[in-house]
Coordinates of C-alpha atoms and ligand atoms in Angstrom, one line a residue:
M1 CA 84.0 -194.2 -107.4
I2 CA 84.1 -192.2 -104.3
R3 CA 80.6 -191.3 -102.9
V4 CA 80.4 -187.8 -101.7
A5 CA 78.0 -186.0 -99.4
I6 CA 77.9 -182.3 -99.1
T7 CA 76.4 -179.9 -96.7
G8 CA 75.0 -176.6 -97.5
A9 CA 74.0 -177.9 -100.9
G10 CA 71.9 -174.8 -101.7
G11 CA 74.6 -172.3 -100.7
R12 CA 77.2 -170.5 -103.0
M13 CA 79.8 -173.1 -102.4
G14 CA 77.3 -176.1 -102.2
R15 CA 76.0 -175.3 -105.8
T16 CA 79.5 -174.9 -107.1
L17 CA 80.5 -178.2 -105.5
L18 CA 77.7 -180.0 -107.2
E19 CA 79.4 -179.0 -110.6
A20 CA 82.8 -179.9 -109.4
I21 CA 81.8 -183.3 -108.2
D22 CA 80.0 -184.0 -111.5
E23 CA 83.2 -182.8 -113.4
N24 CA 85.7 -185.1 -111.5
P25 CA 85.7 -188.7 -112.9
L26 CA 86.7 -190.0 -109.4
T27 CA 83.6 -188.8 -107.4
A28 CA 79.9 -189.0 -107.5
L29 CA 77.4 -187.1 -105.4
T30 CA 75.3 -189.3 -103.4
V31 CA 73.9 -187.1 -100.5
A32 CA 73.0 -183.4 -100.5
L33 CA 72.3 -182.0 -97.1
E34 CA 70.7 -178.7 -96.1
R35 CA 69.1 -177.1 -92.9
P36 CA 66.3 -179.4 -91.6
D37 CA 63.9 -176.5 -92.0
S38 CA 65.0 -175.4 -95.5
S39 CA 62.6 -175.0 -98.3
L40 CA 65.0 -177.1 -100.5
I41 CA 64.4 -180.4 -98.6
G42 CA 63.2 -182.9 -101.1
V43 CA 64.3 -181.0 -104.2
D44 CA 66.5 -182.8 -106.7
A45 CA 70.1 -181.7 -106.0
G46 CA 70.9 -181.5 -109.6
E47 CA 68.3 -178.7 -110.1
L48 CA 70.3 -176.4 -107.7
S49 CA 73.2 -176.1 -110.1
G50 CA 71.7 -176.6 -113.6
L51 CA 72.9 -180.2 -113.8
G52 CA 69.4 -181.4 -114.4
R53 CA 67.8 -184.3 -112.5
L54 CA 70.4 -186.4 -110.5
G55 CA 67.8 -188.5 -108.5
I56 CA 69.3 -187.2 -105.3
A57 CA 66.8 -185.4 -103.0
V58 CA 68.1 -182.8 -100.6
V59 CA 67.9 -184.1 -97.1
G60 CA 67.6 -182.4 -93.7
G61 CA 69.9 -184.7 -91.5
L62 CA 72.7 -187.1 -91.9
E63 CA 71.4 -189.8 -89.5
T64 CA 69.3 -191.6 -92.3
V65 CA 72.0 -191.4 -95.0
L66 CA 75.0 -192.6 -93.2
Q67 CA 75.3 -195.7 -95.3
D68 CA 75.2 -193.8 -98.5
F69 CA 78.5 -191.9 -98.6
D70 CA 82.2 -192.3 -98.1
V71 CA 83.4 -188.7 -97.7
L72 CA 81.6 -185.5 -96.5
I73 CA 82.4 -182.1 -97.9
D74 CA 81.4 -179.3 -95.6
F75 CA 81.1 -175.6 -96.7
S76 CA 78.2 -174.4 -94.5
T77 CA 78.2 -172.5 -91.3
P78 CA 80.4 -173.0 -88.1
A79 CA 77.4 -174.2 -86.0
A80 CA 76.4 -176.7 -88.8
T81 CA 79.8 -177.9 -89.3
A82 CA 80.5 -178.9 -85.7
G83 CA 77.2 -180.9 -85.7
V84 CA 77.7 -182.8 -89.0
V85 CA 81.4 -183.5 -88.3
A86 CA 80.6 -185.2 -85.0
I87 CA 77.9 -187.4 -86.7
A88 CA 80.1 -188.3 -89.7
A89 CA 83.2 -189.0 -87.8
A90 CA 81.3 -191.3 -85.5
A91 CA 80.3 -193.3 -88.5
G92 CA 84.0 -193.4 -89.8
K93 CA 83.5 -191.0 -92.8
A94 CA 86.5 -189.0 -94.2
L95 CA 85.9 -185.3 -94.0
V96 CA 86.7 -182.2 -96.2
I97 CA 86.2 -179.0 -94.2
G98 CA 86.1 -175.6 -95.8
T99 CA 83.9 -173.7 -93.5
T100 CA 85.7 -170.8 -91.8
G101 CA 85.1 -168.6 -88.9
L102 CA 85.0 -171.5 -86.4
D103 CA 85.4 -170.7 -82.7
A104 CA 87.7 -172.9 -80.5
A105 CA 85.0 -175.2 -79.3
Q106 CA 84.0 -175.9 -83.0
Q107 CA 87.6 -176.4 -84.0
A108 CA 88.1 -178.9 -81.2
V109 CA 85.2 -181.1 -82.6
I110 CA 87.1 -181.3 -85.9
D111 CA 90.4 -181.9 -84.0
Q112 CA 88.6 -184.8 -82.2
A113 CA 87.3 -186.1 -85.4
A114 CA 90.9 -186.2 -87.0
L115 CA 91.9 -188.8 -84.3
R116 CA 89.4 -191.2 -85.7
V117 CA 89.1 -190.4 -89.5
P118 CA 91.1 -188.6 -92.2
V119 CA 90.3 -184.9 -92.2
C120 CA 91.4 -182.4 -94.8
Q121 CA 90.8 -178.8 -93.6
A122 CA 91.9 -175.6 -95.3
A123 CA 90.8 -172.0 -95.1
N124 CA 91.2 -171.9 -98.9
F125 CA 91.2 -174.9 -101.2
S126 CA 92.5 -173.1 -104.4
T127 CA 95.8 -174.2 -105.9
G128 CA 97.0 -170.6 -106.3
V129 CA 96.4 -169.6 -102.6
N130 CA 98.2 -172.8 -101.3
L131 CA 101.1 -172.1 -103.7
S132 CA 101.1 -168.5 -102.4
L133 CA 101.6 -169.8 -98.8
V134 CA 104.8 -171.4 -99.9
L135 CA 105.9 -168.2 -101.7
L136 CA 105.0 -166.2 -98.5
E137 CA 107.2 -168.3 -96.4
T138 CA 110.2 -167.7 -98.7
A139 CA 109.4 -163.9 -98.7
A140 CA 109.2 -163.8 -95.0
R141 CA 112.4 -165.7 -94.6
V142 CA 114.3 -163.2 -96.9
L143 CA 112.4 -159.9 -96.1
G144 CA 110.6 -160.4 -92.9
D145 CA 113.1 -158.7 -90.5
T146 CA 113.4 -155.5 -92.7
A147 CA 109.8 -155.1 -94.0
D148 CA 106.5 -154.2 -92.5
I149 CA 104.0 -156.9 -93.3
E150 CA 100.4 -156.0 -94.0
I151 CA 97.6 -158.3 -95.3
L152 CA 94.7 -156.8 -97.4
E153 CA 91.6 -158.9 -98.3
A154 CA 88.4 -158.2 -100.1
H155 CA 85.2 -160.4 -100.3
H156 CA 81.5 -160.2 -101.3
R157 CA 79.0 -158.5 -99.2
H158 CA 77.6 -161.8 -97.8
K159 CA 80.7 -162.9 -96.0
C160 CA 80.1 -163.1 -92.3
D161 CA 83.6 -163.6 -90.8
A162 CA 86.6 -161.1 -90.9
P163 CA 89.4 -161.1 -91.6
S164 CA 88.9 -164.0 -93.9
G165 CA 90.3 -167.4 -92.9
T166 CA 92.7 -167.2 -95.8
A167 CA 94.1 -163.9 -94.7
L168 CA 94.7 -165.4 -91.2
A169 CA 96.3 -168.5 -92.7
M170 CA 98.5 -166.2 -94.6
G171 CA 99.4 -164.3 -91.5
Q172 CA 100.0 -167.5 -89.7
A173 CA 102.4 -168.8 -92.4
V174 CA 104.4 -165.5 -92.3
A175 CA 104.3 -165.3 -88.4
S176 CA 105.5 -168.9 -88.0
V177 CA 108.6 -168.4 -90.2
L178 CA 109.4 -165.2 -88.2
G179 CA 108.9 -166.9 -84.8
R180 CA 106.2 -164.4 -84.1
D181 CA 102.8 -165.4 -82.2
L182 CA 100.2 -164.2 -84.5
Q183 CA 97.6 -163.6 -81.8
S184 CA 100.0 -161.1 -80.1
V185 CA 101.3 -159.4 -83.3
A186 CA 98.1 -159.1 -85.3
V187 CA 96.5 -155.7 -85.7
Y188 CA 93.0 -155.8 -87.1
G189 CA 92.2 -152.5 -88.7
R190 CA 93.4 -149.1 -87.5
E191 CA 91.4 -145.9 -86.6
G192 CA 92.1 -142.5 -84.9
H193 CA 95.5 -141.7 -83.4
T194 CA 97.2 -145.0 -83.6
G195 CA 100.8 -143.8 -83.1
P196 CA 103.6 -145.1 -85.3
R197 CA 103.6 -148.5 -86.5
E198 CA 105.2 -151.1 -84.1
R199 CA 108.1 -153.1 -85.9
D200 CA 106.8 -156.7 -85.5
T201 CA 103.0 -156.2 -85.9
I202 CA 101.3 -157.9 -88.9
G203 CA 98.3 -155.7 -90.0
F204 CA 95.0 -157.0 -91.5
A205 CA 92.7 -154.7 -93.6
T206 CA 89.3 -156.0 -94.8
V207 CA 86.9 -154.8 -97.6
R208 CA 83.4 -156.2 -98.1
G209 CA 81.3 -155.5 -101.1
G210 CA 79.5 -156.5 -104.3
D211 CA 80.3 -160.0 -105.6
I212 CA 84.1 -160.2 -105.0
V213 CA 84.9 -163.9 -104.9
G214 CA 88.1 -163.4 -102.8
D215 CA 91.2 -161.2 -103.2
H216 CA 94.3 -161.4 -101.0
T217 CA 97.5 -159.2 -101.0
V218 CA 100.4 -159.7 -98.6
M219 CA 102.6 -156.5 -98.6
F220 CA 106.2 -156.6 -97.5
A221 CA 106.9 -152.8 -97.3
A222 CA 110.5 -152.0 -96.7
D223 CA 112.6 -148.7 -97.1
G224 CA 113.0 -148.2 -100.8
E225 CA 111.1 -151.2 -102.0
R226 CA 107.8 -153.2 -101.6
L227 CA 107.0 -156.8 -102.5
E228 CA 103.3 -157.6 -102.9
I229 CA 102.1 -161.3 -103.4
T230 CA 98.5 -161.1 -104.6
H231 CA 96.0 -163.8 -105.4
K232 CA 92.6 -163.2 -106.9
A233 CA 89.9 -165.8 -107.2
S234 CA 87.4 -165.1 -110.1
S235 CA 85.3 -168.2 -109.6
R236 CA 84.3 -170.4 -106.7
M237 CA 85.2 -173.4 -108.9
A238 CA 88.8 -172.7 -107.9
F239 CA 87.8 -173.7 -104.3
A240 CA 85.3 -176.4 -105.3
R241 CA 87.7 -178.3 -107.6
G242 CA 90.4 -178.3 -104.8
A243 CA 87.9 -179.5 -102.3
V244 CA 86.8 -182.5 -104.5
R245 CA 90.4 -183.3 -105.3
A246 CA 91.0 -183.4 -101.5
A247 CA 88.0 -185.7 -101.2
A248 CA 89.5 -188.2 -103.7
W249 CA 92.9 -187.8 -102.0
L250 CA 91.6 -188.8 -98.6
A251 CA 90.2 -192.1 -99.8
G252 CA 92.2 -194.9 -98.0
R253 CA 94.3 -192.5 -95.8
A254 CA 95.0 -193.1 -92.1
P255 CA 93.1 -190.9 -89.6
G256 CA 94.8 -187.5 -89.3
H257 CA 94.5 -183.8 -89.8
Y258 CA 95.7 -183.0 -93.3
G259 CA 96.0 -179.8 -95.3
M260 CA 95.7 -178.7 -98.8
R261 CA 99.4 -178.3 -99.1
Q262 CA 99.7 -182.1 -98.6
V263 CA 97.1 -182.8 -101.2
L264 CA 99.0 -180.7 -103.7
G265 CA 102.3 -182.2 -102.9
L266 CA 103.7 -178.7 -101.8
Ligands
NAP1 P1 76.4 -169.6 -98.0 O1 76.0 -169.3 -99.5 O2 75.8 -168.9 -97.0 O3 76.1 -171.2 -97.8 C1 76.0 -171.9 -96.6 C2 74.9 -172.9 -96.7 O4 74.9 -173.7 -95.6 C3 73.6 -172.4 -97.0 O5 72.8 -172.9 -98.0 C4 72.9 -172.6 -95.6 O6 71.5 -172.7 -95.6 C5 73.4 -174.0 -95.3 N1 73.3 -174.5 -93.9 C6 73.1 -173.7 -92.8 N2 72.9 -174.5 -91.7 C7 72.9 -175.7 -92.1 C8 72.7 -177.0 -91.6 N3 72.5 -177.1 -90.2 N4 72.9 -178.2 -92.3 C9 73.1 -178.0 -93.5 N5 73.3 -176.8 -94.2 C10 73.2 -175.7 -93.5 O7 78.0 -169.6 -97.8 P2 79.1 -169.9 -98.8 O8 79.6 -168.6 -99.5 O9 78.8 -171.1 -99.5 O10 80.3 -170.3 -97.7 C11 80.2 -171.3 -96.9 C12 81.4 -171.4 -96.0 O11 82.5 -171.7 -96.7 C13 81.8 -170.0 -95.2 O12 82.3 -170.3 -94.0 C14 82.9 -169.5 -96.1 O13 83.7 -168.7 -95.6 C15 83.5 -170.7 -96.5 N6 84.3 -170.8 -97.7 C16 85.6 -171.5 -97.7 C17 86.4 -171.5 -98.8 C18 87.6 -172.4 -98.7 O14 88.3 -172.5 -99.8 N7 87.9 -173.0 -97.6 C19 86.0 -170.9 -100.0 C20 84.7 -170.3 -100.0 C21 83.9 -170.2 -98.9 P3 70.6 -171.3 -95.4 O15 71.0 -170.3 -96.3 O16 69.1 -171.9 -95.6 O17 70.9 -171.1 -93.9

């Protein structure tokens, strides 16, 4: 049985992860972490997701529970991620990182950790999105030089980063195949007199509202035809199940930076 710790236990993904860990026969929750000043400290983690009493009280720091888990699954905030990753990696724990919107310094903490422990990081842990990345590479290879590429994404009103990490991963997949540098060709939203579209740009459009779990469309718009590859998540369990699968897959792996495509054998 793989002993799993989660950060952000009271968050939208944290509560869903509690269910996904419970459902997977290979994993057991042993540590649930929240902000040190959270009102949830001391609450039984099972009560956060309707699982009933698990006998695992939510804690406010990793230092006292480092002996109690094998892998840490983190879906929290970029600042929290950098902190827990450094502590867990120093203790030799495997890491599954789902938090998005990391800046370069926060990403560097994860890259450093991957020199020491196995790390699976993905902007999206769902099977469908990871399969769509493979499909996008094929579409870009066939259509990329003749079609305009635009990426549209929609998420719930609480999402703090834009465009989504998944939209950026999709843009990166397409840009890599076409030999374009995403940083240079990305256009984030348009307003006013923008002039005609430049050929090699990759456009991003963002919608925020309601309880949308996560929709992504990549459009290859050519003269006379248009291909759209769309993924729609209808439940956070799609991400949570993937993250728990990654946690089980990491057991016994060599240190390194892995992605969900490797976990899924894509
Ligand atoms: P959320 O509901 O805001 O949950 C974040 C949780 O982290 C909150 O409970 C928050 O507590 C807690 N937290 C904040 N600081 C902490 C700390 N120092 N230590 C421990 N916990 C801390 O957000 P969410 O919707 O679950 O999303 C979380 C992250 O996952 C986001 O970056 C999101 O983009 C990403 N995400 C990734 C995927 C994927 O497949 N990779 C899928 C969905 C979401 P407070 O509320 O008390 O501050």
